[in-house]
Structure formats: structure tokens, C-alpha cells
Coordinates of C-alpha atoms and ligand atoms in Angstrom, one line a residue:
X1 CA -1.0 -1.6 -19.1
X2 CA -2.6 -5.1 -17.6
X3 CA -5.5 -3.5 -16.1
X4 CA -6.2 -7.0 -14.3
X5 CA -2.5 -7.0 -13.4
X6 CA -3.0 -3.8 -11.9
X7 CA -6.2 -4.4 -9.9
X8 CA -4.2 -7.5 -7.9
X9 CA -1.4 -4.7 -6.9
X10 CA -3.9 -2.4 -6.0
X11 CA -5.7 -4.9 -3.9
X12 CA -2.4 -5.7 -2.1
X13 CA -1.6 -2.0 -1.0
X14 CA -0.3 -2.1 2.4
X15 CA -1.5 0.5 5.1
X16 CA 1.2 3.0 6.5
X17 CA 1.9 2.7 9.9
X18 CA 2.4 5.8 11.6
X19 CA 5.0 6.5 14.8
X20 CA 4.9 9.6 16.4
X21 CA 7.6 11.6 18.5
X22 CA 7.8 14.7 20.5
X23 CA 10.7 17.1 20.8
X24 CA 10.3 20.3 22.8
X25 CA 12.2 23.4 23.0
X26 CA 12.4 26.9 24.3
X27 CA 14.9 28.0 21.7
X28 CA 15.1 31.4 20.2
X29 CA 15.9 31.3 16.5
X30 CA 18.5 34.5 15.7
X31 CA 18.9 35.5 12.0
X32 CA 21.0 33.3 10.1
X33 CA 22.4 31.0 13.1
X34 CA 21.1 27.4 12.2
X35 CA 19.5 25.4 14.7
X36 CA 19.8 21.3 14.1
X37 CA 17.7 19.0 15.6
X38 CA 19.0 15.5 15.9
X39 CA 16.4 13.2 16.1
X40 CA 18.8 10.6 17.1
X41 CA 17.9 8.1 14.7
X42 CA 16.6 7.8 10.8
X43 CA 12.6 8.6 9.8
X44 CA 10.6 9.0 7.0
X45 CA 7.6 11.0 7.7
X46 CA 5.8 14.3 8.2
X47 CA 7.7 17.0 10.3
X48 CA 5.6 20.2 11.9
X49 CA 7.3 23.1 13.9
X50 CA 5.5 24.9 17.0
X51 CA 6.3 28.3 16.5
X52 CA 5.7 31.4 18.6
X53 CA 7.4 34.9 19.3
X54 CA 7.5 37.2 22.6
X55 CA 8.0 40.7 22.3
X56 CA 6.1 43.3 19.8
X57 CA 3.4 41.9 17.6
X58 CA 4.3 40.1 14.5
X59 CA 5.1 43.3 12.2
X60 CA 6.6 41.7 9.4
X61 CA 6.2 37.9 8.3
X62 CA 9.2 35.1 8.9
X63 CA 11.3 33.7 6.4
X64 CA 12.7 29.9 7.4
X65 CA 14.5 28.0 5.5
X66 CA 14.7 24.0 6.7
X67 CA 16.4 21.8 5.5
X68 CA 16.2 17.6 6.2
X69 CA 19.6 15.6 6.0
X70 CA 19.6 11.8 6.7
X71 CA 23.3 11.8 7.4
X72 CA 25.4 14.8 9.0
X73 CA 27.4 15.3 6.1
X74 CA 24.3 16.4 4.0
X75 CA 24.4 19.8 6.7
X76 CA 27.8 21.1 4.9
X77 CA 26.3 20.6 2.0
X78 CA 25.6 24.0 0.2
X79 CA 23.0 23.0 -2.3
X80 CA 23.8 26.5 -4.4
X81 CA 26.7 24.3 -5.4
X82 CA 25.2 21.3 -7.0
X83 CA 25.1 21.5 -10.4
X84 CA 25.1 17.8 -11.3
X85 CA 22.6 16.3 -14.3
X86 CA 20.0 15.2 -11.8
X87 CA 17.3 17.3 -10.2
X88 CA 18.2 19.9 -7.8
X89 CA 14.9 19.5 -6.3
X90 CA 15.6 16.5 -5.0
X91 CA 17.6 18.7 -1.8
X92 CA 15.7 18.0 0.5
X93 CA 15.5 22.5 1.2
X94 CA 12.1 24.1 1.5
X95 CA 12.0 28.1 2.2
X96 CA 8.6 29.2 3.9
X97 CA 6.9 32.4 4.8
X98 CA 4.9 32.9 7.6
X99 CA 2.7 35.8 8.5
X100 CA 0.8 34.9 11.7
X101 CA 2.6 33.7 14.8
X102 CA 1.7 31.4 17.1
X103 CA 1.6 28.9 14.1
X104 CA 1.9 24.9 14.2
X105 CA 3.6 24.5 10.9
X106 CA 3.0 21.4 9.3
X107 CA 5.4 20.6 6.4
X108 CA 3.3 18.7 3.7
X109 CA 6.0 16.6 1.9
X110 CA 7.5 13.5 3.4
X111 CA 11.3 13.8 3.9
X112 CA 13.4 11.2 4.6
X113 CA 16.1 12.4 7.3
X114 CA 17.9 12.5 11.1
X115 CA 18.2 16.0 11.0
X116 CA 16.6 18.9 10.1
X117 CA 18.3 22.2 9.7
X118 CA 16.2 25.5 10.8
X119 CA 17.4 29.2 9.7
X120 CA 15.6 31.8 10.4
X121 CA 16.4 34.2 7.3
X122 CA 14.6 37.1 8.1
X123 CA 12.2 38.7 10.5
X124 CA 11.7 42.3 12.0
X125 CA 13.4 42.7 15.0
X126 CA 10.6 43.5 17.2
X127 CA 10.1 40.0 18.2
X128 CA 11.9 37.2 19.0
X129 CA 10.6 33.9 17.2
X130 CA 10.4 30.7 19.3
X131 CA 10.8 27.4 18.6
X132 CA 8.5 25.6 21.3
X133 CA 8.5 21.9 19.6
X134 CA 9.0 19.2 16.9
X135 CA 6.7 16.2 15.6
X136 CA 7.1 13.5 13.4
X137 CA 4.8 11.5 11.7
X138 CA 6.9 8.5 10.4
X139 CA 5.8 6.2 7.7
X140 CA 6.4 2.6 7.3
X141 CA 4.5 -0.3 5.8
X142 CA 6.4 -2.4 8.2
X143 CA 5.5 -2.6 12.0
X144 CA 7.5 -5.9 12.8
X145 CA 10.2 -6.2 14.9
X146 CA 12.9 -8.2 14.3
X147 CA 16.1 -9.3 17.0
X148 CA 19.6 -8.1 15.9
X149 CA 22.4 -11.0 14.9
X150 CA 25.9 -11.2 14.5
X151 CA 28.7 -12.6 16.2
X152 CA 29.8 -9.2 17.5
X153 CA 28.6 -5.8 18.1
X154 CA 30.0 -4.4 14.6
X155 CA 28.0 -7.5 12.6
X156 CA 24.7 -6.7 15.1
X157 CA 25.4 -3.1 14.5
X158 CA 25.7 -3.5 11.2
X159 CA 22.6 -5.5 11.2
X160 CA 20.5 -3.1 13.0
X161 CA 21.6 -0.4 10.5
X162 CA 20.4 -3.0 7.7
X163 CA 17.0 -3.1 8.9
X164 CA 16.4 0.1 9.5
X165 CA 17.2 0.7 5.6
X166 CA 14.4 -1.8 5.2
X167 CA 12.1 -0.5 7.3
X168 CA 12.0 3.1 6.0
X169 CA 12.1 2.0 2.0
X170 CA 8.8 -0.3 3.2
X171 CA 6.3 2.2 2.1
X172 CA 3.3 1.5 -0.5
X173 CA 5.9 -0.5 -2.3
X174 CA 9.3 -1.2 -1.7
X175 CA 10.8 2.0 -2.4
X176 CA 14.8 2.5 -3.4
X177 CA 15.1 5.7 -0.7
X178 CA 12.8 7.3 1.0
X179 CA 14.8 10.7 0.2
X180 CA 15.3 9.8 -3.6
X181 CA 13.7 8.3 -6.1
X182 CA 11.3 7.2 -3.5
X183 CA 9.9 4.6 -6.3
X184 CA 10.0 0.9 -6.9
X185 CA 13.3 -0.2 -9.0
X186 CA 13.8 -3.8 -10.1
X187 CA 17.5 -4.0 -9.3
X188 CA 16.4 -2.5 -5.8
X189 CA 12.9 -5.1 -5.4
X190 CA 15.1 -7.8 -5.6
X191 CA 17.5 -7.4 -2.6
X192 CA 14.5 -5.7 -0.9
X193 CA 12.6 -8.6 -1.4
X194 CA 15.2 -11.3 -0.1
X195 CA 16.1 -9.7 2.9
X196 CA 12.6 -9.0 3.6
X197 CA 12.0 -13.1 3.3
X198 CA 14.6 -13.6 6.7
X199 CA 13.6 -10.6 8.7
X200 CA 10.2 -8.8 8.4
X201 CA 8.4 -11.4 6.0
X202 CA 6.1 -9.3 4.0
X203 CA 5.2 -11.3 1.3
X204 CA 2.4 -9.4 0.1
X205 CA 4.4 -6.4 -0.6
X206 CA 6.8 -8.3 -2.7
X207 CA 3.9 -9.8 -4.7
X208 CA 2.3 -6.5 -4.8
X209 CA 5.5 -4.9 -6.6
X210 CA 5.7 -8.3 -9.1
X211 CA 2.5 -7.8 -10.0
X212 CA 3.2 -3.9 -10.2
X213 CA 6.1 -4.2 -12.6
X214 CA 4.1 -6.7 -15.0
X215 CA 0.8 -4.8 -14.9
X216 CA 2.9 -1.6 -16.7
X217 CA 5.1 -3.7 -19.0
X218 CA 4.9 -1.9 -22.6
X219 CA 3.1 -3.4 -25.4
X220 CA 5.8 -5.7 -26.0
X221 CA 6.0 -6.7 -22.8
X222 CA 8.4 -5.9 -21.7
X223 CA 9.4 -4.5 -17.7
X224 CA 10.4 -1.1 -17.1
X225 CA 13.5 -0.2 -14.8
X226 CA 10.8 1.4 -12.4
X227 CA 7.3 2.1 -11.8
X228 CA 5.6 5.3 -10.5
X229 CA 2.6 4.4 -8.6
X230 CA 1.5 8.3 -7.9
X231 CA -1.2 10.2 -8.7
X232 CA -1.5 6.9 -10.4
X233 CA 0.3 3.7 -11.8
X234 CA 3.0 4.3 -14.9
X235 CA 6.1 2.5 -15.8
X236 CA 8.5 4.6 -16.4
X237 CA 10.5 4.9 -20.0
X238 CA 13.6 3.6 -18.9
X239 CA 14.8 0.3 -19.7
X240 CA 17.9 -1.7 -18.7
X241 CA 18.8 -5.1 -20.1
X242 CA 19.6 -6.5 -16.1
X243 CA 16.5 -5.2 -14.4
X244 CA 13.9 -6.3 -17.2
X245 CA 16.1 -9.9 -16.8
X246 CA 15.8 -9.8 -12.9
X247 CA 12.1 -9.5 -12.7
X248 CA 12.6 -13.4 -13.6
X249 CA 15.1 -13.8 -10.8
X250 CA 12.8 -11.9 -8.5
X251 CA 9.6 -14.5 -9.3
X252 CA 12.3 -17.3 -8.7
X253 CA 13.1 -16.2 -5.6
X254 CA 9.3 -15.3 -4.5
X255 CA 8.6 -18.5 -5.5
X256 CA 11.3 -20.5 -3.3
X257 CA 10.4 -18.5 -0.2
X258 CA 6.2 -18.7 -1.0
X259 CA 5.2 -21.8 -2.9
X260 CA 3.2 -19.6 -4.2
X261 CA 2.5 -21.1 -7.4
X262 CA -0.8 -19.5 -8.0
X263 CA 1.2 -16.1 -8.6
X264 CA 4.0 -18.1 -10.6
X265 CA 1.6 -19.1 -13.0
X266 CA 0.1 -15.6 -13.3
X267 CA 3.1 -14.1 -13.4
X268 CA 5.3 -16.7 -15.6
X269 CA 4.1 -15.0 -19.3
X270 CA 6.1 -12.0 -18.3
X271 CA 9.1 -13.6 -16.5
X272 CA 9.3 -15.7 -19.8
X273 CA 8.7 -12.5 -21.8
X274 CA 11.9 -11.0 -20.5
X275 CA 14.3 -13.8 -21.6
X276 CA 12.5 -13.5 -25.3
X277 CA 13.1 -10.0 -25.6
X278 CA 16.5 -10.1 -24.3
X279 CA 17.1 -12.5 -27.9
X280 CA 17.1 -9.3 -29.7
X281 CA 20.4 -7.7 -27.8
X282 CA 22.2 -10.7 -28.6
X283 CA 24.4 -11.5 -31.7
X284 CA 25.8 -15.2 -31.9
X285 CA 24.8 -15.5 -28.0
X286 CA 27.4 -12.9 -26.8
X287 CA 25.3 -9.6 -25.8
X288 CA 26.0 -6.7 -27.9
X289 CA 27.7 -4.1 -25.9
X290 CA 26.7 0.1 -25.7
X291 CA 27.8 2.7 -24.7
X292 CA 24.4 4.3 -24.1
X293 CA 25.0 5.5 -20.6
X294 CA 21.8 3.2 -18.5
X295 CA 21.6 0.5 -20.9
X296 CA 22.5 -2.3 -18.4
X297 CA 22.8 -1.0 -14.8
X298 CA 25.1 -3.4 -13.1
X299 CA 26.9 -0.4 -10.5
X300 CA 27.4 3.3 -10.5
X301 CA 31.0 2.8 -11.2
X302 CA 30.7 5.3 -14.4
X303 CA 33.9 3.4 -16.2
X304 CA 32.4 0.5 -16.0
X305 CA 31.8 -2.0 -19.4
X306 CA 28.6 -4.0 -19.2
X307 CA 28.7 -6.4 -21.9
X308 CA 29.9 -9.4 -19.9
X309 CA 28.5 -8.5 -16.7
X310 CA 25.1 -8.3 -18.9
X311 CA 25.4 -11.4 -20.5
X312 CA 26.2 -12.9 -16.4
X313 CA 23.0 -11.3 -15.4
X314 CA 21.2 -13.0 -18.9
X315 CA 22.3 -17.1 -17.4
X316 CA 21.1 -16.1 -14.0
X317 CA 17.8 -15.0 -15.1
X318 CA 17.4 -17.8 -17.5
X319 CA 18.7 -20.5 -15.0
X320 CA 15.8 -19.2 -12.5
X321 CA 13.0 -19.7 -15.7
X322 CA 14.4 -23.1 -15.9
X323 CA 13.6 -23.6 -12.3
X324 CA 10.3 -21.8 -12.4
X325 CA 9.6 -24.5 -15.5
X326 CA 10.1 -27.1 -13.4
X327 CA 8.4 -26.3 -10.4
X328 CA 5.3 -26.3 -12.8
X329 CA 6.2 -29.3 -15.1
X330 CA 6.9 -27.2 -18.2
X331 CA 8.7 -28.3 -20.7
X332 CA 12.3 -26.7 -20.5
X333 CA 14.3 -28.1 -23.3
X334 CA 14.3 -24.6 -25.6
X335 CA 15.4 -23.0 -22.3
X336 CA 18.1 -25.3 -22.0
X337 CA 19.6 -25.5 -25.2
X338 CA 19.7 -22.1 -25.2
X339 CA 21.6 -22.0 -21.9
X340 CA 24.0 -24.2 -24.0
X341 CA 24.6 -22.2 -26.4
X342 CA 24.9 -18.6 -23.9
X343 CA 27.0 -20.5 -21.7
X344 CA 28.9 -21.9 -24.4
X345 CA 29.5 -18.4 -25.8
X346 CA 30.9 -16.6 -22.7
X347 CA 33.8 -18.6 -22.8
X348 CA 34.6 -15.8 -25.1
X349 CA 35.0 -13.2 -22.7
X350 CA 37.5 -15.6 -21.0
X351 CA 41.6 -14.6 -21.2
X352 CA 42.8 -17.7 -20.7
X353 CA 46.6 -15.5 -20.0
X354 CA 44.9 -13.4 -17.3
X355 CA 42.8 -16.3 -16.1
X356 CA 39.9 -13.9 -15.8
X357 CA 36.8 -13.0 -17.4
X358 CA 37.2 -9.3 -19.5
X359 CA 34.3 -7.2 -20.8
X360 CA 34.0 -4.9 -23.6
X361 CA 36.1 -4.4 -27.2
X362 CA 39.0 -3.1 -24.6
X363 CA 38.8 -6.2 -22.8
X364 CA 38.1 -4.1 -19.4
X365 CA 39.1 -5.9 -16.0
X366 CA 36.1 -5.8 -13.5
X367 CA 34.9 -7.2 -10.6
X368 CA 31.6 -6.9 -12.0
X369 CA 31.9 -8.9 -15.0
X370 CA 33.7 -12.0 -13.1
X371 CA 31.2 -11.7 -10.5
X372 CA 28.2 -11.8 -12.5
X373 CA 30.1 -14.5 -14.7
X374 CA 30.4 -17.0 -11.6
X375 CA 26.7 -15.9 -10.5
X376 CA 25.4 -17.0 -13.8
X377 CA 27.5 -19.8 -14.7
X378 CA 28.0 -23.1 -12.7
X379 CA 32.0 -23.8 -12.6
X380 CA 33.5 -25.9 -9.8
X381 CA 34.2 -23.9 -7.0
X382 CA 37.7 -24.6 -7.2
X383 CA 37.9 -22.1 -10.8
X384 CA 35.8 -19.7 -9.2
X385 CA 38.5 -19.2 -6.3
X386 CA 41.3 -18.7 -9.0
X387 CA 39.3 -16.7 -10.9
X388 CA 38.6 -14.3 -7.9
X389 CA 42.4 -14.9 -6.7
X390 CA 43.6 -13.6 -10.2
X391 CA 41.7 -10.2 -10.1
X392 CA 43.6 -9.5 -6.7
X393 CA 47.0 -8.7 -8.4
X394 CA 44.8 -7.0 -11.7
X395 CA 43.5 -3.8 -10.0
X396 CA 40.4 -4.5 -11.6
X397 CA 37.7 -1.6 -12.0
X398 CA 36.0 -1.1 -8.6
X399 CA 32.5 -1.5 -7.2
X400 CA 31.2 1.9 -5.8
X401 CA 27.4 0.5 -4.9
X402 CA 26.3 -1.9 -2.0
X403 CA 24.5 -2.8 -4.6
X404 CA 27.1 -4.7 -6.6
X405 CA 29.0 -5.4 -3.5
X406 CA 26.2 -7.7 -2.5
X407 CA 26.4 -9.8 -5.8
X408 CA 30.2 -9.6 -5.2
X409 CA 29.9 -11.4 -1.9
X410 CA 27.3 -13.9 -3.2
X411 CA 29.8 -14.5 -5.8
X412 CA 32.9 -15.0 -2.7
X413 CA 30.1 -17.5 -0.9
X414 CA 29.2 -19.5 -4.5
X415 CA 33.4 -20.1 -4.5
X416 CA 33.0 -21.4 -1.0
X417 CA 35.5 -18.3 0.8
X418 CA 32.6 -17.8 3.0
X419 CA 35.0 -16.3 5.7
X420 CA 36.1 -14.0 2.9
X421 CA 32.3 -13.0 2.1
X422 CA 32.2 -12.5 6.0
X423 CA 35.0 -10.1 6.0
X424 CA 34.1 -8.2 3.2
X425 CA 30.7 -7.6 4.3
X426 CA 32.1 -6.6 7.5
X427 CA 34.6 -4.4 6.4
X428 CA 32.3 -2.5 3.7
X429 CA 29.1 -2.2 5.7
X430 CA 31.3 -2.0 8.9
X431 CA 33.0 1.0 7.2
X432 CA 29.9 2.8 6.4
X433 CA 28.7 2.1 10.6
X434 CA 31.8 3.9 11.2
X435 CA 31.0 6.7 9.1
X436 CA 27.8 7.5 11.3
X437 CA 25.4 5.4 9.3
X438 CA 21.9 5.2 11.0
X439 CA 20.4 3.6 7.5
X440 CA 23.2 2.2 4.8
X441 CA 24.0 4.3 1.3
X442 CA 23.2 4.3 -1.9
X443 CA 26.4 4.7 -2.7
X444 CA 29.6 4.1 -1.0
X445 CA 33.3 3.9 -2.4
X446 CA 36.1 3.6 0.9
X447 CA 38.3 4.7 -1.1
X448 CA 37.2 8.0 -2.5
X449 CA 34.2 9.4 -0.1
X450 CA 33.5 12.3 -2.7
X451 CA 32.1 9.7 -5.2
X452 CA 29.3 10.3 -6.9
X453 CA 27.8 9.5 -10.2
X454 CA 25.4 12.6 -10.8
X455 CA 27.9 15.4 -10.6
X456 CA 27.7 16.5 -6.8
X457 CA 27.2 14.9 -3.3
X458 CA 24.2 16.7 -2.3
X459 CA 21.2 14.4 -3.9
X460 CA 22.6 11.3 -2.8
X461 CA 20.6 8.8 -0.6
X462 CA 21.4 7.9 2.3
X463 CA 18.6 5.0 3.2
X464 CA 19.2 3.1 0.2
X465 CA 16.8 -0.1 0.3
X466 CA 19.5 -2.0 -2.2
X467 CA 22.0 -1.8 0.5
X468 CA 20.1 -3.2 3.4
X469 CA 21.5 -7.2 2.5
X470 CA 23.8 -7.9 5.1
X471 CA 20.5 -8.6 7.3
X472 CA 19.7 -11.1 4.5
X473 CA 23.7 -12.6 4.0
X474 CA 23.9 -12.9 8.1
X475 CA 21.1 -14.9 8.4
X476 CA 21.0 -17.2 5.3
X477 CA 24.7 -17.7 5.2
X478 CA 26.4 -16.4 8.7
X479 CA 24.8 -17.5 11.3
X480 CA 22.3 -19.8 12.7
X481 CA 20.4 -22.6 11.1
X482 CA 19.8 -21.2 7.9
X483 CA 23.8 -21.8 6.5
X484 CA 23.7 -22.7 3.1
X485 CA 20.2 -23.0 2.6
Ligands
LIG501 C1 19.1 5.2 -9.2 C2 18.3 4.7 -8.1 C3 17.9 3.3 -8.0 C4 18.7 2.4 -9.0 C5 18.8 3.1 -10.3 C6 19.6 2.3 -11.4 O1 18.4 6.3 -9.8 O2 19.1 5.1 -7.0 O3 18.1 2.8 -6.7 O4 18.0 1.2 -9.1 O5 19.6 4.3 -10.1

């Protein structure tokens, strides 16, 4: 713990802004006939219930059950049937008493949802209970507006969807969902952080988490997957090769977009840090591969072999240390000579039959690994394309996070298929619009809608800050001015 480190983040802490909104009823809630309400669009925030009852006095207290869903499929989810090896508890479900009636009910957890899901599961049938009203208190760190783009209304819908994702993970930090973890994750920060720089432009709160993640780095110094900020500040246990590498890429990028090189030089010991530390996972400068479930993130595809997609994510990160050198006049030849040697060494995870890139003592075919090899390399544009144009007939091992997908389309616009990019973006995202998004997934695989890598549907999120980038790839790449920038 960097105390010092710590104080800066803690000076940066944004104010919530709150939003308020009014529903009322006159609806009488029978025993065990749900009642929705819709509030027609995504919020994160405090929900309270105006309750009161005609007939005979309250004789016996009310049992409610409510529950908060951010999408309409979370409502026929029966949480009795999740079993999976994360929490439960994070079902959004609470089950209340009440004795007294009239009663403003005012839920003390933040849930993240569009609807919420009232039973009434028992009473005395002497009275009738009432439900006169709902109010929201939503949440945001983020009160800027920000105009919709796209050359059509799927790309501005899709954009609007986008934001929206951003907007609700803007809390005290940038969180990954507001409905779970609801904490700051490196991977997440990252895409966070450059959408944030073309729409809402909240620097601060980028350089608040940067200076979050290195205030709690252990006593090696080395960045934690994620940081819990309450009751108070604590990295968290978990490490994982990429994240720890893409603090580095995260600085890189702060910088570009800031000039800020005040925080560049504060920050550079443990952006530097990372790519020392990373030395020890490597043998002959090819990663050593696991199969330690979390070691390397990359996607939530659960078949998925890391070890060249990890070694992809090491050139990136050491490519933007080099740049963060430079902008500072340090001396970068150890950096590059390394990069030699790395970049030398991948060629080994190159099958020169298939023409592709292969991970992993089985030599696994993924989109991951050849994405993250043309991220973190520099080939002409022209081998990208046939490496890309090779997986197509390879049924390579799929992408099931917006997470990945957003590397993969970086990856399309680095080979120059921009129109490609375009379409895929629209297509994925678009499919996810169609699906009844109001905030984008954590999690989305067309091709199997029961996908899920914790054992049961019911705790995914479904305002998943990671997923937000199309608001980012639109305006940097898409449209407007910024092409190519
Ligand atoms: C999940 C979270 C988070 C992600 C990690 C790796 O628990 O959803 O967004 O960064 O996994």
C-alpha cells in the first residue's frame, strides 16, 4: 500500500450525481401474482416502494419479495436454480417483512436494473396492500451529455446503448457493472477509459483509478486484477499476467489523450514494474503457459489457451513503455532489445502450414491468440489480412466477451479491413440491440445465448462497462474527423 499513492485517488473522488423519477400506481398486490415495473430504460440507484392497504387493520405483517433485473430475461430466471461457483448473492432478490402499513420502503442497497419484480408472498387477508408509487435515486459520476453518431439508426442505436453502459459503470471509479462486481478491473479501466476520452471526457476519474491500482500494488509491486475501494481501499488477491501488463497500456493511453506528464512520471515506476515482473513468467522469451483457471484473462471463452495471446498482450504493453520512455527522454535501449528478442520468439507460435498463429502445447486455433499477436506485433498489413483470412476456413475457438471482440476489431482495423471492423461491430453489438439491450453485456456468444462461464445465467451482468467500445471505435475510426487518429 502507497499511502501517498492513495491520498491522490482519494483526492480525485468524484461526487455522485443523483436523478430522480416518479412512478405512481394504484395497484393492488394479490398473493403470489408478480407485479413488474418497467422503468423503460437502465439505472443504477436507490429504489423505495409507497405502500399502503385498505380494508381491516394490518393484522399480520407482509412478506415481499423484489427482485431487480437489468434485462427481461433476468425475470424467468429462477434463482433457486443457480448453482454455479460464483456467489448466489449476487441475484439481485431481497425478501422483506413489514409490520406497519402505510410504509415508504426505502431499499438500502444500490441495484443496477430496468425492472423490478414485486410479489407479495404473504399477508392476512383482511387487507388489501397497495402499491401507490416508485422512486429512484440513480447514481452516476457522469452528468455529461453526449450526441449519438452513426451512419444509421442501428450504429446510433447501438451507440446510445454504448453510452449508457458508460454512464452507469461511472461511479466512484469506473466500475465493471453496476449489478456485479461493481469494482474497478484493469482489463475493464482500459476500454472504460478510452471511450470515456471521445465521449464524456472524465479524465480525472481515469487518473483517479491509475493512481488507485498503483497505490495497492503488493510489496513487489506488482498490480492486482482489481481494487476494492469500500469500507476502504484493498487490492484484491488476484492476479492475471494481461491486466497487471495493461496497467502500462492504460498510462500509455492516459498519456496520449492528457499530456499529462506530471502523472506519467508519478506513475511510470509501476507501469515499468509490470514489464519486470512479467520476466519471471517467461522461459527463453515465450511465456510459460498454465492451466490455472485466471492466470491470464484474455475472454471468458472457458477452452481457451492463453499462452500466445499472453505473450500478444506482453509486446503491447511493452511497445507502450517504449513510448512512455520517449515521451520523457528515457533511455529505451533495454526495452528494445528486449522487444527483440519477445518479438523474435513468437515466431514460434507461428505454423507456417496453417499460416496462423497457435497457442498452447496442443497448438489451439484461436481468434484470440492471432488477434493479440497482430495487436502486439507490427507486420505489414498485408500478413495481417492473410492471417485473419486463414482463420476463416479454421473454425478457430470463439470469442464470447465484448471484451475480446473489441481487441478483435482493433486487430480487423490494424489490417486495414476497416469496413470489416465496421460490420463486425455492427453485427455483434447490433445483435445484442436486437436482443432488447438498454446497456450492452458482459457476456454475449450469438451463437449459444445460454453461455455462461460461472455455471448458470442468473448472475450475469448486463451493464458491462468493457462492452461500452463501439462509442469509442465510431468515433475514432468510423466517422467524422477523428479516422485513423
Ligand atoms: C469478471 C468481471 C470483470 C472481469 C473479470 C476478469 O469477474 O466481470 O469484468 O474483468 O471477470
Amino acid at each position: 500500500m502507497n499511502k501517498r499513492l492513495l491520498n491522490i485517488a482519494k483526492q480525485l473522488k468524484p461526487e455522485l450525481i443523483h436523478t430522480y423519477l416518479n412512478k405512481d400506481f394504484s395497484i393492488e398486490l394479490n398473493n403470489n401474482q408478480p407485479f413488474v415495473i418497467d422503468f423503460s430504460s437502465h439505472y443504477t440507484g436507490f429504489l423505495s416502494l409507497d405502500l399502503d392497504f385498505e380494508g381491516s387493520p394490518v393484522d399480520a405483517p407482509i412478506l415481499l419479495k423484489i427482485k431487480f433485473c437489468e434485462h427481461k430475461d433476468e425475470l424467468k430466471e429462477n434463482s433457486e436454480e443457480y448453482h454455479g461457483w460464483i456467489s448466489k448473492s449476487w441475484i439481485q432478490e431481497e425478501l422483506i417483512h413489514l409490520d406497519t402499513l402505510p410504509t415508504l420502503l426505502k431499499l438500502k442497497r444500490r441495484y443496477a436494473f430496468r425492472y423490478v419484480k414485486i410479489e407479495l408472498i404473504a399477508s392476512s387477508n383482511k387487507y388489501k396492500v397497495i402499491l401507490k408509487g416508485a422512486h429512484v435515486d440513480a447514481v452516476s459520476s457522469n452528468s455529461v451529455k453526449v450526441n449519438y453518431v452513426g451512419n444509421n439508426s442501428l450504429e446510433k442505436n447501438i451507440d446510445k446503448v454504448a453510452l449508457l453502459t458508460l454512464h452507469e459503470c461511472m461511479q466512484y471509479e469506473f466500475e465493471d457493472g453496476p449489478k456485479r462486481d461493481r469494482r474497478l478491473w484493469l482489463g475493464d479501466l482500459r476500454l472504460q477509459a478510452l471511450t470515456n476520452y471521445y465521449t464524456y471526457k472524465n479524465y480525472d476519474l481515469v487518473r483517479r483509478c491509475l493512481y488507485l491500482f498503483a497505490g495497492v500494488a503488493d510489496k513487489d509491486g506488482r498490480v492486482p486484477a482489481c481494487v476494492f475501494t469500500s469500507p476502504k481501499v484493498v487490492g484484491d488477491d488476484t492476479f492475471m499476467f494481461d491486466y497487471s501488463l495493461l496497467y502500462v497500456s492504460t498510462l500509455n493511453d492516459y498519456y496520449k489523450h492528457t499530456n499529462d506528464l506530471k502523472t506519467v512520471i508519478d506513475l511510470l515506476p509501476t507501469a515499468t514494474r509490470q514489464i519486470e515482473l512479467a520476466q519471471n513468467s517467461f522461459t527463453n522469451d515465450i511465456v510459460n503457459d498454465s492451466d490455472v483457471l485466471g492466470w491470464c484473462f484474455l475472454d471468458w471463452n472457458l477452452r481457451l489457451n492463453k499462452q500466445c495471446g499472453a505473450q500478444g498482450v506482453y509486446l503491447l504493453a511493452l511497445k507502450g513503455l517504449i513510448e512512455l520512455y520517449e515521451a520523457i527522454g528515457k533511455d529505451t535501449k533495454q526495452l528494445i532489445e528486449d522487444q527483440k528478442r519477445k518479438l523474435e520468439a513468437s515466431k514460434d507460435f507461428y505454423d507456417e502450414t496453417l499460416g496462423i498463429y497457435v497457442s498452447g502445447k496442443d497448438r489451439q486455433i484461436s481468434l484470440a491468440s492471432n488477434v493479440w499477436m497482430i495487436l502486439g506485433n507490427d507486420f505489414p498489413k498485408e500478413k495481417n489480412q492473410q492471417i485473419i483470412n486463414n482463420l476463416k476456413s479454421l473454425s478457430p475457438e470463439e470469442i464470447v466477451t465484448p471484451y475480446m471482440y473489441h481487441y478483435y476489431i482493433e486487430a480487423l482495423i490494424k489490417s486495414g479491413l476497416l469496413e470489416d471492423a465496421r460490420l463486425t461491430m455492427n453485427e455483434y453489438w447490433g445483435a445484442m440491440v436486437n436482443d432488447g439491450a438498454d446497456t450492452f453485456y458482459e457476456l454475449f456468444n450469438p451463437k449459444n445465448k445460454d453461455e455462461s462461464p460461472y455455471g448458470g445465467k442468473a448472475v450475469l451482468s448486463y451493464c458491462h462497462a468493457w462492452s461500452c467500445t463501439p462509442s469509442y471505435l465510431l468515433r475514432k475510426y468510423f466517422i467524422g474527423d477523428h479516422k485513423n487518429d
